[in-house]
Amino acid sequence: MSDEATVRSAPRVWRGRIARSVTALAVLGLTSAVVASPRPARVDLAGASEATLVAVAPPRTTLVCAGPLILPAAGKADSAFNPVPVAPVTRVEAVTAPDATTTAPSIASGSLTVLGAATATAPLDPSTGHASASVTGPAAPVVVQADPAGSDPARAAGVTSALVTAGDLRGLAASSCQRPATDLWLVGGSTEISSAADLVIDNAGSTSSDVTIEVWGPSGKVELAGGEHVLVAPGGEQVVGLPGIAAEQRRIVVHLGAAGGNIAAHVQDSLLRGFTPAGTDLVVPGAPPATRQVVPGIVVGASTVDAADPALLRVLVPGGTAATAQITMLGADGVVALPGAGSIDLAPGEVTDVPLGGLPAGAYTAVVDAPVPLLAAAMLTRPGLPGELDATPTLDRAWVASSAPGTGSLVAVPRGTAASLVLGAVTDGTNFSAGGEVVANLRAFGADGAVVAQRAVRVAAGSSTLLDVASLEAAGLGPAVAGIELTPASDNPAGVKFAWSLLVTVTQADGELVSVLLPTPDGQDVTHVPVRAGTRLGLG
């Protein structure tokens, strides 16, 4: 069962002047101390005994779910010009996964709490019948917390979905809830005059976070017009209008570095063409710069090379060295040539879009390789019918962040959407057909936490496959799927990993709305830490 609550809280008011706090840390020298740390830096181990591994309890799982969409200015009296003629339907949902071997709950207790609130909004506790929970119409971001039931990290995932069927924000904007971090890269969005790009930064921690903002555009790193440092209070949120600090950038990449506390962030990206909406989505953090980027879940329809609104890849070399990148598209039958763009030259610091027009219809995983670290993401498009005020067809767009293969195993499925899994089997090297067939063990969970379907999904190395979630519901005799887990089979060949995502859609009279969700990154599985008896502890 799911618990729903309509949340009302203070309006989202962003205050520019926030008192900065400085915490003084007193360091006390100890003699004959016992040090327990995963990284025992600056410890003099002269004469120390051999390290002993000591069991530690796994930490609490904390996820931050995006809050409601930021609405444009109120419309005029004539409803035909109202930018928000229908209210967004926003829901935050969380799901837990039982242990794979014992089917016992992986969490002892948990909750969904509106950011900054003193009390929980909904319980998340399988032992009391709350294996999943939801908050409908939250007025702010929602924090999911789950305490582990045993020696392994609690397994939970969440999703925010916002459906807008008409007006400037028409689209399906959805994103998986994030594990807070200190270093975030967001690839996607624009600050051109027809676009809106709002950077939303959330701090679910107990200390203030000083966030440094960097932006890259088509001509290189952007000199910001102020606002490069933002202080986010504990339990607070800050919104930065990117057009105000990095105006007229057709393509952007945003980097956030946080000091003092972990953060979650996204860019709300929307586009208008005259009076016609051209999509709203949330740009979420992807993998950090690396010499290989993998973007799963690229599902495209048939198109030509010169299509007007093709899907695309966005890439950036954030360092100072130019590079030639190789783009490999893994389709249903293996590697598919990308017309005219299998190899691209990238100038350092310049954000580049690579159209994916001309690909056969189907599901793909993009692999981008370069000799220097780079970033990548994809954007999907879904054309619709012309709007009421002009002849321009509507459009919806969805951003797909990159992810490291094998780093996520659980995703929450938003209610009211049609969902499909996209799995890519990616080899470590560039011989993508090597490795043979690999297997992913799939479990689908209902809202009550019970396993409603399970199967082995087989994918040839160097290819991608699409699996309709409705087929899992049919196999489970009808219960709606609230969460999906994918884990690699133990006997899979070495050197091949899965990259996967969840494509979610809503079909309406004027066209299909689309979004793509990445699985929640697995928690830190730190079960033991080394403990040494030292003779001296200090900072020198």
XYZ file of C-alpha atoms in Angstrom:
540
model
C 0.000 0.000 0.000
C 1.051 3.602 -0.548
C 0.563 6.433 1.882
C -0.329 9.725 0.252
C -0.513 13.136 1.830
C -1.023 16.597 0.454
C 1.710 18.750 1.916
C 1.408 22.419 2.633
C 4.332 24.451 3.782
C 5.726 27.934 3.501
C 6.157 29.244 -0.060
C 9.466 28.609 -1.782
C 11.137 31.933 -1.000
C 14.829 32.241 -1.815
C 16.703 34.667 0.401
C 19.811 36.224 -0.981
C 21.358 37.116 2.351
C 22.117 34.125 4.514
C 24.388 34.387 7.492
C 27.501 32.306 7.015
C 28.519 30.174 9.918
C 32.047 29.081 10.694
C 32.648 25.969 12.721
C 35.886 25.795 14.640
C 37.422 22.368 14.948
C 39.610 21.687 17.944
C 42.100 18.905 17.462
C 43.239 17.133 20.611
C 46.481 15.128 20.549
C 46.120 11.713 22.103
C 48.712 9.260 23.289
C 48.263 5.504 22.822
C 45.090 6.206 20.910
C 43.005 3.749 18.983
C 42.097 5.081 15.557
C 39.149 3.710 13.552
C 38.695 5.202 10.111
C 38.226 4.031 6.546
C 41.025 6.440 5.623
C 43.362 6.815 8.638
C 45.331 9.740 7.189
C 48.201 11.397 9.021
C 48.521 8.689 11.663
C 52.007 7.794 12.860
C 52.049 3.993 12.848
C 55.602 3.586 14.076
C 55.532 0.696 16.491
C 51.857 0.105 15.845
C 50.412 -3.358 15.729
C 48.980 -4.879 12.577
C 45.572 -3.546 11.557
C 42.472 -5.376 12.751
C 39.264 -5.271 10.768
C 36.324 -4.221 12.916
C 32.722 -4.633 11.786
C 30.689 -1.437 11.500
C 26.999 -0.934 10.919
C 25.998 0.380 7.486
C 24.928 4.028 7.443
C 21.410 5.343 6.971
C 20.350 5.733 3.348
C 19.375 9.307 2.466
C 17.861 10.326 -0.870
C 16.694 13.773 -1.959
C 13.727 13.963 -4.330
C 13.114 17.037 -6.485
C 10.267 19.293 -5.395
C 7.518 20.892 -7.474
C 8.224 22.625 -10.761
C 9.090 26.312 -10.711
C 6.212 28.032 -12.459
C 6.515 30.976 -14.871
C 4.923 34.314 -14.063
C 1.149 34.303 -13.729
C -0.786 34.791 -16.943
C -3.144 37.568 -17.948
C -6.899 37.508 -17.498
C -7.352 35.906 -20.931
C -6.752 32.216 -20.234
C -5.489 31.708 -23.805
C -2.294 33.485 -22.756
C -1.986 31.865 -19.327
C 1.418 30.108 -19.265
C 0.053 27.573 -16.747
C -3.566 26.882 -17.756
C -3.541 23.551 -15.900
C -1.797 22.807 -12.623
C 1.089 20.344 -12.650
C 0.338 16.958 -11.099
C 3.335 16.236 -8.895
C 4.038 13.122 -6.885
C 7.043 11.775 -4.966
C 7.140 8.004 -4.566
C 9.558 5.726 -2.744
C 9.936 1.960 -2.764
C 12.049 -0.533 -0.830
C 13.533 -3.817 -2.009
C 13.680 -6.945 0.150
C 16.852 -8.977 0.526
C 17.537 -10.988 -2.624
C 18.223 -14.277 -0.799
C 15.971 -14.233 2.266
C 13.213 -11.894 0.961
C 13.369 -10.226 4.391
C 13.042 -6.413 4.448
C 16.321 -4.582 3.843
C 15.242 -1.596 5.946
C 14.293 -1.493 9.615
C 12.456 1.803 9.403
C 12.270 4.867 7.221
C 10.272 7.910 6.231
C 9.471 10.551 3.638
C 9.895 14.072 5.002
C 9.427 17.417 3.296
C 12.774 19.227 3.235
C 13.146 21.374 6.344
C 10.139 19.890 8.148
C 10.456 18.719 11.738
C 8.264 15.647 11.372
C 7.886 12.926 8.778
C 5.132 13.149 6.171
C 4.792 9.434 5.417
C 6.284 6.260 6.951
C 8.463 3.880 4.959
C 8.513 0.705 7.005
C 7.855 -2.761 5.528
C 7.257 -4.242 8.987
C 4.143 -2.073 9.372
C 2.873 -2.586 5.829
C 4.549 0.494 4.342
C 7.048 -1.014 1.897
C 6.372 1.983 -0.338
C 5.112 5.488 0.323
C 4.192 8.616 -1.592
C 3.594 12.324 -1.166
C 1.180 13.989 -3.555
C 1.578 17.684 -4.373
C 4.605 18.413 -2.171
C 5.345 22.087 -1.647
C 9.095 21.453 -1.390
C 11.634 18.686 -2.048
C 11.160 15.427 -0.159
C 13.865 13.535 1.750
C 13.754 9.739 1.849
C 15.546 8.134 4.791
C 15.917 4.416 5.471
C 17.769 2.627 8.257
C 19.232 -0.794 7.405
C 17.702 -3.924 8.907
C 20.935 -5.897 8.895
C 24.569 -5.691 7.932
C 23.890 -4.501 4.384
C 22.824 -0.972 3.360
C 19.099 -0.273 3.224
C 17.797 -0.659 -0.317
C 15.431 2.133 -1.284
C 14.727 4.238 -4.349
C 12.473 7.163 -5.095
C 11.147 9.233 -7.975
C 9.608 12.644 -8.502
C 7.212 12.983 -11.429
C 5.501 16.173 -12.579
C 2.950 15.932 -15.381
C 1.867 19.111 -17.172
C -0.605 18.525 -20.009
C -0.814 22.076 -21.397
C 0.840 25.490 -21.203
C 4.454 26.643 -21.236
C 5.639 23.727 -19.089
C 3.871 20.991 -21.070
C 5.811 17.782 -20.545
C 6.605 14.888 -18.248
C 9.413 15.984 -15.929
C 10.637 13.063 -13.835
C 13.856 12.187 -12.038
C 15.073 9.544 -9.634
C 15.838 10.718 -6.125
C 19.533 11.477 -5.590
C 22.160 10.497 -3.067
C 23.623 13.858 -1.924
C 27.217 14.518 -2.948
C 29.820 17.299 -3.061
C 30.770 17.199 -6.761
C 27.979 17.295 -9.356
C 28.046 17.625 -13.153
C 24.794 18.486 -14.946
C 24.907 18.163 -18.736
C 21.903 19.752 -20.437
C 19.818 22.876 -20.798
C 20.090 26.271 -22.449
C 19.909 29.933 -21.465
C 18.802 31.316 -24.836
C 15.969 33.831 -24.841
C 13.364 31.168 -25.662
C 14.572 28.848 -22.894
C 14.256 28.761 -19.119
C 16.940 27.141 -16.981
C 16.581 27.184 -13.202
C 19.331 25.580 -11.125
C 17.842 24.087 -7.956
C 20.208 23.171 -5.087
C 18.950 21.258 -2.027
C 20.740 20.658 1.272
C 19.227 17.868 3.369
C 22.156 17.837 5.797
C 22.702 19.458 9.179
C 25.441 21.906 8.137
C 25.483 24.752 5.668
C 26.930 24.067 2.232
C 28.951 26.642 0.298
C 28.409 25.822 -3.372
C 30.629 27.001 -6.220
C 28.956 27.181 -9.646
C 30.773 26.812 -12.971
C 29.119 26.944 -16.394
C 30.417 25.984 -19.845
C 28.820 27.042 -23.134
C 29.437 26.664 -26.885
C 32.443 29.022 -26.778
C 34.054 27.751 -23.595
C 33.824 28.382 -19.900
C 31.420 31.226 -19.127
C 32.423 34.222 -17.038
C 29.460 34.425 -14.694
C 27.720 37.696 -13.973
C 27.780 37.113 -10.217
C 26.212 34.286 -8.308
C 29.117 31.878 -8.619
C 28.951 31.167 -4.860
C 25.707 30.169 -3.163
C 25.259 29.314 0.510
C 22.558 26.715 1.131
C 21.358 26.487 4.715
C 20.742 23.137 6.432
C 17.356 21.837 5.350
C 17.191 24.604 2.755
C 16.993 25.149 -0.977
C 18.386 27.778 -3.314
C 17.244 28.499 -6.867
C 19.570 30.226 -9.317
C 18.203 31.506 -12.609
C 21.011 30.533 -14.976
C 20.032 33.063 -17.693
C 20.773 35.757 -15.121
C 24.381 34.679 -14.601
C 25.203 32.985 -17.939
C 22.955 34.577 -20.545
C 22.475 33.526 -24.191
C 24.237 30.165 -24.029
C 22.577 27.789 -26.476
C 24.162 24.728 -24.875
C 25.279 24.513 -21.254
C 27.017 22.210 -18.793
C 26.970 23.070 -15.073
C 29.457 21.981 -12.423
C 28.756 22.306 -8.703
C 31.363 21.904 -5.991
C 30.065 21.897 -2.400
C 32.041 22.590 0.764
C 30.639 21.979 4.229
C 27.820 19.597 3.338
C 26.493 17.315 0.630
C 23.892 18.598 -1.827
C 21.448 17.399 -4.456
C 20.713 19.474 -7.547
C 18.943 19.616 -10.892
C 18.317 22.088 -13.698
C 14.691 22.643 -14.680
C 14.927 23.063 -18.445
C 12.021 24.253 -20.600
C 11.692 25.657 -24.100
C 9.097 27.727 -25.991
C 8.781 28.259 -29.726
C 6.607 31.311 -29.993
C 3.454 30.327 -28.131
C 4.093 26.594 -28.511
C 5.709 24.575 -25.710
C 8.732 22.502 -26.727
C 9.294 20.419 -23.624
C 10.134 20.559 -19.927
C 12.452 18.167 -18.113
C 14.883 17.937 -15.210
C 18.618 17.746 -15.946
C 20.181 15.597 -13.217
C 23.804 14.852 -12.312
C 25.626 12.230 -14.342
C 28.984 10.517 -14.158
C 32.016 12.763 -13.488
C 34.607 13.428 -16.212
C 36.175 10.200 -17.485
C 37.743 8.877 -20.666
C 34.608 6.794 -21.239
C 31.014 7.935 -20.805
C 28.024 5.603 -21.140
C 24.522 6.978 -21.736
C 21.781 4.317 -21.430
C 18.132 4.532 -22.434
C 18.239 6.363 -25.771
C 14.992 5.340 -27.482
C 14.381 7.013 -30.851
C 11.888 6.822 -33.671
C 12.784 6.654 -37.329
C 14.403 9.883 -38.570
C 16.553 11.294 -41.324
C 19.989 12.832 -41.010
C 18.540 16.319 -41.534
C 15.528 15.868 -39.202
C 14.326 19.102 -37.606
C 14.220 17.880 -33.987
C 16.438 14.823 -33.681
C 17.660 13.248 -30.509
C 21.209 14.339 -29.692
C 24.300 13.707 -27.644
C 25.868 16.585 -25.714
C 29.592 16.309 -24.985
C 32.223 18.461 -23.288
C 35.936 18.183 -22.593
C 36.174 20.343 -19.432
C 39.981 20.297 -19.367
C 42.447 22.182 -21.524
C 43.334 19.535 -24.114
C 41.551 19.004 -27.431
C 40.527 15.455 -28.238
C 38.923 13.243 -30.842
C 36.046 11.250 -29.386
C 34.634 8.001 -30.733
C 30.858 7.547 -30.476
C 29.537 3.989 -30.514
C 25.796 3.306 -30.574
C 24.816 -0.132 -29.241
C 21.516 -1.234 -30.749
C 19.421 -4.392 -30.671
C 21.777 -6.269 -32.999
C 25.068 -4.760 -31.908
C 26.988 -1.682 -33.027
C 25.010 0.685 -35.293
C 26.870 3.318 -37.301
C 25.950 6.913 -36.462
C 25.621 8.704 -39.802
C 28.417 11.228 -40.225
C 29.427 11.432 -36.572
C 31.147 8.243 -35.447
C 34.233 10.330 -34.689
C 34.175 13.991 -33.625
C 36.864 16.544 -32.809
C 36.246 18.345 -29.518
C 37.790 21.689 -28.637
C 38.574 22.016 -24.926
C 35.863 23.741 -22.901
C 33.340 23.984 -25.755
C 29.939 22.308 -25.352
C 29.057 20.362 -28.503
C 25.782 18.745 -29.595
C 25.899 15.712 -31.896
C 22.585 15.006 -33.711
C 21.407 11.388 -33.712
C 19.221 11.791 -36.785
C 19.416 8.956 -39.267
C 19.528 6.160 -36.713
C 17.024 3.346 -37.242
C 14.151 3.370 -34.752
C 14.961 1.474 -31.582
C 16.673 1.465 -28.202
C 20.354 2.368 -27.876
C 23.169 2.754 -25.400
C 25.728 5.408 -26.345
C 29.407 4.864 -25.508
C 31.727 7.863 -25.900
C 35.472 7.225 -25.686
C 38.264 9.819 -25.712
C 41.931 10.004 -24.656
C 41.110 12.756 -22.128
C 38.286 13.014 -19.565
C 35.001 14.236 -20.971
C 31.288 14.469 -20.134
C 28.237 13.295 -22.050
C 24.436 13.181 -21.910
C 21.621 12.613 -24.381
C 18.356 14.362 -25.180
C 15.326 12.530 -26.585
C 12.545 14.262 -28.514
C 8.907 13.403 -29.128
C 7.081 15.581 -31.713
C 3.381 16.299 -31.243
C 0.551 18.138 -32.931
C 0.397 21.904 -33.584
C -0.664 24.089 -30.691
C -3.848 26.134 -30.445
C -2.174 29.512 -30.970
C 0.042 28.805 -33.992
C 0.889 26.074 -36.481
C 4.117 25.022 -34.780
C 3.996 21.380 -33.626
C 4.402 20.745 -29.916
C 7.480 18.899 -28.739
C 8.559 17.096 -25.609
C 12.185 16.543 -24.657
C 13.894 14.308 -22.100
C 17.486 14.504 -20.868
C 19.405 11.286 -20.143
C 22.443 11.546 -17.872
C 25.474 9.312 -18.199
C 26.156 6.606 -15.643
C 28.928 4.154 -14.817
C 27.875 0.626 -15.845
C 27.109 -1.634 -12.913
C 26.568 1.169 -10.362
C 22.791 1.085 -9.843
C 20.363 -1.744 -9.179
C 16.983 -0.278 -8.111
C 14.560 2.182 -9.688
C 11.128 3.420 -8.602
C 8.380 3.376 -11.247
C 6.076 6.444 -11.242
C 2.376 5.634 -11.245
C 0.302 6.668 -14.219
C 3.102 6.149 -16.745
C 3.912 3.478 -19.297
C 7.408 2.224 -18.546
C 10.096 0.301 -20.441
C 13.497 -0.921 -19.319
C 16.453 -0.255 -21.611
C 19.493 -2.437 -20.924
C 22.879 -2.157 -22.584
C 25.676 -4.715 -22.156
C 28.923 -2.720 -22.340
C 32.361 -4.286 -22.603
C 35.380 -2.791 -20.870
C 37.262 -2.434 -24.155
C 36.276 -1.278 -27.621
C 35.693 -4.788 -28.992
C 32.019 -4.520 -28.141
C 31.022 -7.931 -29.467
C 33.467 -9.757 -27.181
C 32.134 -11.443 -24.060
C 29.177 -13.384 -25.388
C 25.783 -13.256 -23.704
C 25.285 -11.766 -20.247
C 22.351 -12.160 -17.866
C 20.619 -9.697 -15.571
C 18.397 -11.033 -12.801
C 15.257 -8.911 -12.687
C 12.795 -8.590 -9.818
C 9.684 -6.407 -9.954
C 8.017 -5.270 -6.727
C 4.505 -4.167 -5.988
C 3.585 -1.298 -3.691
C 3.353 -3.765 -0.795
C 6.967 -4.848 -1.304
C 6.059 -8.299 -2.596
C 7.867 -9.669 -5.649
C 5.274 -9.658 -8.435
C 7.545 -10.909 -11.214
C 11.106 -12.119 -11.704
C 13.028 -13.327 -14.702
C 16.454 -13.563 -16.251
C 17.069 -11.000 -18.985
C 19.671 -12.042 -21.558
C 21.579 -9.444 -23.567
C 24.377 -10.028 -26.043
C 27.555 -8.084 -25.247
C 27.707 -4.874 -27.255
C 23.941 -4.599 -27.712
C 20.863 -3.046 -26.104
C 17.392 -4.410 -25.464
C 14.036 -2.931 -24.451
C 11.618 -4.643 -22.060
C 8.052 -3.416 -21.577
C 7.184 -3.216 -17.859
C 3.560 -4.035 -18.722
C 4.732 -7.544 -19.598
C 6.055 -7.912 -16.041
C 2.702 -6.822 -14.639
C 0.967 -9.401 -16.804
C 3.392 -12.071 -15.587
C 2.593 -11.054 -12.015
C -1.139 -11.483 -12.605
C -1.895 -7.795 -12.661
C -0.357 -5.910 -9.695
C 1.181 -2.601 -10.707
C 4.965 -2.526 -10.574
C 6.267 0.050 -8.085
C 9.972 -0.789 -8.285
C 12.411 -2.787 -10.405
C 15.733 -4.322 -9.401
C 18.414 -5.550 -11.806
C 21.499 -7.433 -10.631
C 24.111 -9.210 -12.782
C 24.261 -12.987 -12.727
C 27.194 -14.340 -10.754
C 28.530 -16.334 -13.698
C 28.541 -13.509 -16.244
C 31.767 -13.214 -18.237
C 34.305 -10.769 -16.877
C 34.661 -7.421 -18.579
C 30.972 -6.885 -19.434
C 28.652 -4.718 -17.327
C 25.070 -3.549 -17.614
C 24.078 0.071 -18.087
C 20.341 0.604 -17.846
C 17.556 3.091 -17.371
C 13.760 3.332 -17.282
C 11.895 5.114 -20.082
C 8.524 6.471 -18.872
C 5.849 7.971 -21.119
C 2.351 9.429 -20.991
C 0.313 9.472 -24.196
C -2.215 12.237 -24.721
C -4.191 13.597 -27.665
C -1.524 16.067 -28.839
C 1.445 13.700 -28.556
C 3.608 11.573 -26.299
C 5.325 12.973 -23.197
C 8.575 11.316 -22.149
C 11.206 11.160 -19.418
C 14.092 8.820 -18.549
C 15.064 7.627 -15.045
C 18.428 6.258 -13.969
C 18.580 3.639 -11.193
C 19.506 4.847 -7.732
C 23.252 4.391 -7.125
C 24.002 1.584 -4.690
C 24.881 2.576 -1.134
C 28.362 2.315 0.294
C 28.837 -1.295 1.278
C 31.438 -0.630 3.989
C 31.131 -3.475 6.488
C 34.597 -3.343 8.106
C 37.201 -0.667 8.792
C 40.856 -1.142 9.750
C 41.761 -0.343 13.357
C 45.355 0.092 14.469
C 46.798 0.820 17.877
C 49.099 3.804 17.339
C 51.632 5.536 19.557
C 50.977 9.062 18.343
C 48.171 10.934 16.617
C 48.551 14.428 15.254
C 48.261 16.732 12.297
C 51.925 17.194 11.623
